[in-house]
Coordinates of C-alpha atoms in Angstrom, one line a residue:
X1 CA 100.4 37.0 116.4
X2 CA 98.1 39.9 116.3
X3 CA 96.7 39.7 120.0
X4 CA 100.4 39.1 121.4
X5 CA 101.4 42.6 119.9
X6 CA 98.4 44.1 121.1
X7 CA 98.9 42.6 124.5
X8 CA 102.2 44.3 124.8
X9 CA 101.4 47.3 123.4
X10 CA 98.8 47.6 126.2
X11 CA 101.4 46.3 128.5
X12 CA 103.7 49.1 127.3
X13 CA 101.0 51.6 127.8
X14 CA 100.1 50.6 131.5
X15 CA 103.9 50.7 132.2
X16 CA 103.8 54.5 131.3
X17 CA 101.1 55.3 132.8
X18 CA 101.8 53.5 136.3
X19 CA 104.4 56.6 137.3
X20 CA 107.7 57.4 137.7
X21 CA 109.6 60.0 139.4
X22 CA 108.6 62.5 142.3
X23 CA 105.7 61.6 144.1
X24 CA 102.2 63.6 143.5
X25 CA 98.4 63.6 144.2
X26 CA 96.0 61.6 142.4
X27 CA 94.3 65.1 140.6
X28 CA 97.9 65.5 138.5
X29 CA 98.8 62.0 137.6
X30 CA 98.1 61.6 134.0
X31 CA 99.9 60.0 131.0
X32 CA 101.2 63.2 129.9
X33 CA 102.4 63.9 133.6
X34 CA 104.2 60.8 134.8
X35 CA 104.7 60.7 139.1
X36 CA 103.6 58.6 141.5
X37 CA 100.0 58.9 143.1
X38 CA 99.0 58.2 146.3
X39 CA 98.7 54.3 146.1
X40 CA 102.8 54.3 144.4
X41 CA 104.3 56.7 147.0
X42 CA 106.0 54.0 148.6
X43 CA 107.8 53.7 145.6
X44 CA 108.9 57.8 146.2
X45 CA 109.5 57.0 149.7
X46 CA 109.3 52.9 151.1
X47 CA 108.3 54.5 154.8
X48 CA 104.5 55.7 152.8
X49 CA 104.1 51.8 152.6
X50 CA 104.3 51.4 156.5
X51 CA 101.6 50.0 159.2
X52 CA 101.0 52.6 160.9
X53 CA 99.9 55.3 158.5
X54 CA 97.8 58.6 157.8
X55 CA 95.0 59.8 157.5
X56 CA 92.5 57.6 158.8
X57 CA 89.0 57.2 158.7
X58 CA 87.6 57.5 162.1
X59 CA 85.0 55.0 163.2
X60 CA 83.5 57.2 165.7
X61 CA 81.4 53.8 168.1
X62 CA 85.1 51.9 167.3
X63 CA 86.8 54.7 169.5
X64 CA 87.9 54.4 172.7
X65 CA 87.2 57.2 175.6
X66 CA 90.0 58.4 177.6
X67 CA 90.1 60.2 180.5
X68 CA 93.9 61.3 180.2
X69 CA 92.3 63.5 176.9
X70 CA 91.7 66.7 179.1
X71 CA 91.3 70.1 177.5
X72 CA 94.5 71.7 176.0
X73 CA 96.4 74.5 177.3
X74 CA 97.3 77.2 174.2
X75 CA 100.0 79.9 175.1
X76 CA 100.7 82.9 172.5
X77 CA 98.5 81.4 170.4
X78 CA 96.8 85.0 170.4
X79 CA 99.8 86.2 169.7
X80 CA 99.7 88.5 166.0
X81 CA 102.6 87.2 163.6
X82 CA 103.4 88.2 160.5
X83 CA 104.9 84.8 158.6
X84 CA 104.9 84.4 155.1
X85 CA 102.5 82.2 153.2
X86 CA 103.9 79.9 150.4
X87 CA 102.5 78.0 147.7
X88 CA 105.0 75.0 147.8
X89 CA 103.9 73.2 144.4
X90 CA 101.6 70.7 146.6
X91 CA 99.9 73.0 149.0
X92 CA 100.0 76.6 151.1
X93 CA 102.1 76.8 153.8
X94 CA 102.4 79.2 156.2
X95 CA 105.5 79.4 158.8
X96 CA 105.0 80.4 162.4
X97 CA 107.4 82.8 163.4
X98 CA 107.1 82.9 167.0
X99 CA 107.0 80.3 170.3
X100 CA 103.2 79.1 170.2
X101 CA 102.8 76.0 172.5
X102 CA 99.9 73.3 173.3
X103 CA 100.2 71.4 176.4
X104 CA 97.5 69.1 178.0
X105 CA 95.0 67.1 176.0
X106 CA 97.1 63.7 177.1
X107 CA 100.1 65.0 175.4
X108 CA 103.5 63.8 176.1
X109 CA 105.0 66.7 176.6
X110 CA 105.1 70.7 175.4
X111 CA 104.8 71.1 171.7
X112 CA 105.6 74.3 169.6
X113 CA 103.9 75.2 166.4
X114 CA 106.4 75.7 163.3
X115 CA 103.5 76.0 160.5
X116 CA 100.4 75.1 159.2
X117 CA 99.1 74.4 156.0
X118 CA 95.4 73.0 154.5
X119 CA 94.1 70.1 152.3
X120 CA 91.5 70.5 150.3
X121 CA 89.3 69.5 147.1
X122 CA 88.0 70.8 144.1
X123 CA 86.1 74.4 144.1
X124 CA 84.6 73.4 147.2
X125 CA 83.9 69.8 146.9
X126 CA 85.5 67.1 149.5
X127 CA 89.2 67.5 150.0
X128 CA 89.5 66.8 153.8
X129 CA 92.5 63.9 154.9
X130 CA 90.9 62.4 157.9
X131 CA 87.0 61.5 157.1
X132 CA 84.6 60.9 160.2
X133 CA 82.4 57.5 159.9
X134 CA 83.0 58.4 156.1
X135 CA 82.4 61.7 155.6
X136 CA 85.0 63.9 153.9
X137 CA 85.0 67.5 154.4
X138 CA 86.0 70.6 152.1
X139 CA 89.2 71.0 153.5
X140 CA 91.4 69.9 156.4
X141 CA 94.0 72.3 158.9
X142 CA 97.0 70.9 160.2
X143 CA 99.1 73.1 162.6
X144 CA 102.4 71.2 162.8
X145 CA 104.2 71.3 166.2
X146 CA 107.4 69.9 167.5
X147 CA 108.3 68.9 171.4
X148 CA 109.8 72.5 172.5
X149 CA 113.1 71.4 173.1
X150 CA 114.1 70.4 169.2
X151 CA 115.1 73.3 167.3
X152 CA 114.5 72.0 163.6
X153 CA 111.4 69.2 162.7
X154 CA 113.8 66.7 161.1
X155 CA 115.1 66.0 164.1
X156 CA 112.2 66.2 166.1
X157 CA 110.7 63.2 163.5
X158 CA 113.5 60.7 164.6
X159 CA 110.9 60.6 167.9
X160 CA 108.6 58.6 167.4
X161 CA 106.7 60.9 169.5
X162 CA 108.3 64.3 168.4
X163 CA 105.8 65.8 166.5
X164 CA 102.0 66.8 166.7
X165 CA 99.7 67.6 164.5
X166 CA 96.3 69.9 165.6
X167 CA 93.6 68.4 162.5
X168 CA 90.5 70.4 161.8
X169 CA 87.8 70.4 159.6
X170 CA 86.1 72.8 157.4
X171 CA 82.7 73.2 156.4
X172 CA 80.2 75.2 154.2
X173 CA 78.9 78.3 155.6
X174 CA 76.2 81.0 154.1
X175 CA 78.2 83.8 154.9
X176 CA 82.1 85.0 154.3
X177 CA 83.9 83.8 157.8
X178 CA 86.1 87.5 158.3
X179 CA 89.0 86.2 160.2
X180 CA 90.0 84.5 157.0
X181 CA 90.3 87.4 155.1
X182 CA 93.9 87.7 155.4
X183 CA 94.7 84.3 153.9
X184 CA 92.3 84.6 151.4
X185 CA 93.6 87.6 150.2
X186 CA 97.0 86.4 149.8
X187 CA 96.3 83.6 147.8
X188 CA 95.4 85.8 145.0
X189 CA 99.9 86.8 145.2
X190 CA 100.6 83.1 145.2
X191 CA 98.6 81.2 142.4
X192 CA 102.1 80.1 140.8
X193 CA 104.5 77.4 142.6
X194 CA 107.3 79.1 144.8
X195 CA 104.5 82.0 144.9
X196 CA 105.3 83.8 148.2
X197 CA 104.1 86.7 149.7
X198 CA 104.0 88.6 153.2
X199 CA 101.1 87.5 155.5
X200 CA 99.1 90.6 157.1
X201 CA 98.6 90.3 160.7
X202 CA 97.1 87.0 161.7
X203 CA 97.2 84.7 164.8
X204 CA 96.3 81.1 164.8
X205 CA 93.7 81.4 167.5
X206 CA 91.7 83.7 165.5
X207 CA 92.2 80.6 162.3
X208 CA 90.0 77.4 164.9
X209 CA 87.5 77.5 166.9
X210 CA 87.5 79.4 170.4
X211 CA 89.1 77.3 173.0
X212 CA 86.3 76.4 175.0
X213 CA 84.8 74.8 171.8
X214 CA 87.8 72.4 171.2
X215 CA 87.7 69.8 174.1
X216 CA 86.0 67.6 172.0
X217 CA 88.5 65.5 169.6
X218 CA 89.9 62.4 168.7
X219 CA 93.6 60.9 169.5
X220 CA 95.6 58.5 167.4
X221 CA 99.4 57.8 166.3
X222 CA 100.4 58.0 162.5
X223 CA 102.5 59.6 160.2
X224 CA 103.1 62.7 157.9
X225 CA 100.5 62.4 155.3
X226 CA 103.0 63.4 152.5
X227 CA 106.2 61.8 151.6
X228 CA 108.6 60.6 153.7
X229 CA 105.3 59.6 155.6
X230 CA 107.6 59.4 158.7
X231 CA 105.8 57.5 161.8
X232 CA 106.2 60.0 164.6
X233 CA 103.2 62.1 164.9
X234 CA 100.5 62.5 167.9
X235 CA 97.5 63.5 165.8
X236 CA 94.7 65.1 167.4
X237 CA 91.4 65.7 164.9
X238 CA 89.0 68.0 166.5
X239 CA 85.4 67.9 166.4
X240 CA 83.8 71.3 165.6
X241 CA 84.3 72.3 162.3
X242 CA 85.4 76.1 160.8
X243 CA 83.4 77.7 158.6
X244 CA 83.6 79.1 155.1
X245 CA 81.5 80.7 152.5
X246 CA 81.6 78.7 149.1
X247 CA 83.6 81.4 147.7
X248 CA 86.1 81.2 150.3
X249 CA 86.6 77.4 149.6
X250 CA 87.1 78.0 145.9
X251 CA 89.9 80.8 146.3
X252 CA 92.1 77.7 146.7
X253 CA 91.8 75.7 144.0
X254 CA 92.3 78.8 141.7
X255 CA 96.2 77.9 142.8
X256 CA 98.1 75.9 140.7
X257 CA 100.5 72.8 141.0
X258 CA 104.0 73.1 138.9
X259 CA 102.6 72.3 135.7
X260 CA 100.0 74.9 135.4
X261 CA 96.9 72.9 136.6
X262 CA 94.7 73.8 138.8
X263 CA 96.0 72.6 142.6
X264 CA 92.9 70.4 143.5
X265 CA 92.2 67.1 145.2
X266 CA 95.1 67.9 147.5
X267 CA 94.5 64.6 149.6
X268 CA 96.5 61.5 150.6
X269 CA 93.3 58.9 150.6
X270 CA 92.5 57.3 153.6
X271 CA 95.1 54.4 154.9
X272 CA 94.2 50.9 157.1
X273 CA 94.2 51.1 160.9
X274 CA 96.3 48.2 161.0
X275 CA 95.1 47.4 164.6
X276 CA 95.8 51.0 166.1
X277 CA 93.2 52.2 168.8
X278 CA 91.7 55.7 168.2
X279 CA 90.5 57.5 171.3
X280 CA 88.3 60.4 172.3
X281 CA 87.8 63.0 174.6
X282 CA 84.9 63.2 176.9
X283 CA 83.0 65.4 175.1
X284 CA 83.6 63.5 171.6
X285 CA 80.3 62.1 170.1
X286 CA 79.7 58.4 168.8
X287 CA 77.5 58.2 166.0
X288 CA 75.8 54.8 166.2
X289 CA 74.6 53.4 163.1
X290 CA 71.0 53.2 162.2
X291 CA 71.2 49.4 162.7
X292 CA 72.5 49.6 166.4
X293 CA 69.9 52.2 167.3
X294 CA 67.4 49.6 166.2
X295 CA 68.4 47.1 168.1
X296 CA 69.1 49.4 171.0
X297 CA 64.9 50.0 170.7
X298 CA 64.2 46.6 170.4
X299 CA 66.2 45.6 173.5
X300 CA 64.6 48.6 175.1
X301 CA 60.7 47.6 174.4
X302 CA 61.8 44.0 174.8
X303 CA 62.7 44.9 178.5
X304 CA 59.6 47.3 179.3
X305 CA 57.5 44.5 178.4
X306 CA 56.2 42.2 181.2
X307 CA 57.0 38.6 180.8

């Protein structure tokens, strides 16, 4: 009798401890702190346990070039704004007040931005969505748009095309990058969920790269990549990385999630392709792997010799 009751006491114990409730990242699931991680979210919301899912790892020699991925057109995204910057109990958000659009890059049509807000780690360590041939970044920017002619984003995500989403990566840098002094600084006013604060004068073209640097990118369909998960975003990752000083990196995980703990590992993991083509720009690179650049060498010396 003595294994049965063991058996279901561990049965008991895996029942607790598989989640309940709201949904949540994998950092705050624990016994004490019942949700659902990343791999239950369909269980929060059934859409999170659809095909055609994000992020995605990109297999850069698995893409596909396409010429209709043309640079993109930015207007007012110079523009200063002063929005206000949120900590929302899973991440920091930060509204867009005015009309900033992107057109171009194969889009179907003119989107405005309605906010941003960043992924990221643990004091630094990888915390991007989207990984490239593997590799996970620091910390991941998304700049949420909808088509211009929908005035809220709940009803631009009954498109299946109504929303699109500007990825882009962080990575480590020596030295402080300035232009994200603003942000940086207001973190420090909104460590504590529902934390808000006024945003000093910022734009989003001074938060990415200049625009000549950003015609090089990748181009896939997916979803939100936090509950309801909803299928109806253009997602466009961009090549060139942002930079930030260590210190910089580790300002955000000094926020914290609802309970207290530290707000880290703010990531939905990877999710299957499920047969979707990713494409690239023109100026996208492939990196082959070691094995097909040997074989590339051999083929090359095979042909350069005489027969």
């Amino acid at each position: 009798m003595q294994p049965l009751v063991v058996s279901a006491l561990l049965a008991s114990l895996w029942t607790l401890c598989t989640g309940a409730g709201d949904w949540c990242y994998q950092s705050q699931f624990s016994c004490d702190h019942q949700c659902n991680a990343p791999e239950k979210w369909d269980h929060a919301n059934s859409v999170c346990g659809e095909s055609f899912q994000s992020p995605i790892n990109v297999v850069t020699r698995k893409t596909l070039k396409d010429e209709r991925l043309t640079p993109f057109k930015f207007d007012n995204y110079q523009q200063i704004f002063r929005g206000t910057i949120k900590n929302n109990g899973h991440s920091v958000q930060v509204g867009v007040p005015h009309v900033s659009t992107v057109s171009g890059g194969g889009l179907p049509d003119m989107y405005k931005a309605v906010q941003f807000h960043l992924h990221w780690g643990n004091n630094g360590g990888p915390g991007s969505e989207h990984t490239i041939d593997g590799e996970q970044y620091p910390m991941e920017l998304h700049i949420v748009h909808m088509k211009h002619h929908y005035i809220d984003l709940t009803t631009a995500l009954s498109d299946p095309e109504g929303v699109a989403v500007l990825g882009f990566f962080y990575e480590r840098s020596k030295s402080a990058n300035r232009k994200y002094d603003p942000i940086i600084t207001a973190l420090r006013s909104i460590k504590n969920t529902n934390g808000s604060t006024s945003l000093p004068s910022v734009s989003l073209a001074q938060l990415i790269p200049a625009e000549q640097n950003l015609t090089s990118y990748y181009r896939y369909k997916g979803s939100l990549t936090t509950p309801g998960c909803t299928e109806a975003v253009v997602w466009t990752l961009f090549e060139n990385p942002i930079p930030l000083s260590m210190d910089q990196l580790k300002a955000f995980s000094e926020l914290k999630f609802p309970d207290g703990k530290p707000m880290v590992g703010t990531f939905r993991p990877v999710q299957p392709l499920n047969g979707r083509q990713v494409f690239r720009s023109g100026g996208a690179l492939i990196l082959a792997s070691a094995t097909l650049l040997m074989v590339a060498m051999a083929t090359a010396l095979g042909l350069s010799q005489p027969n």
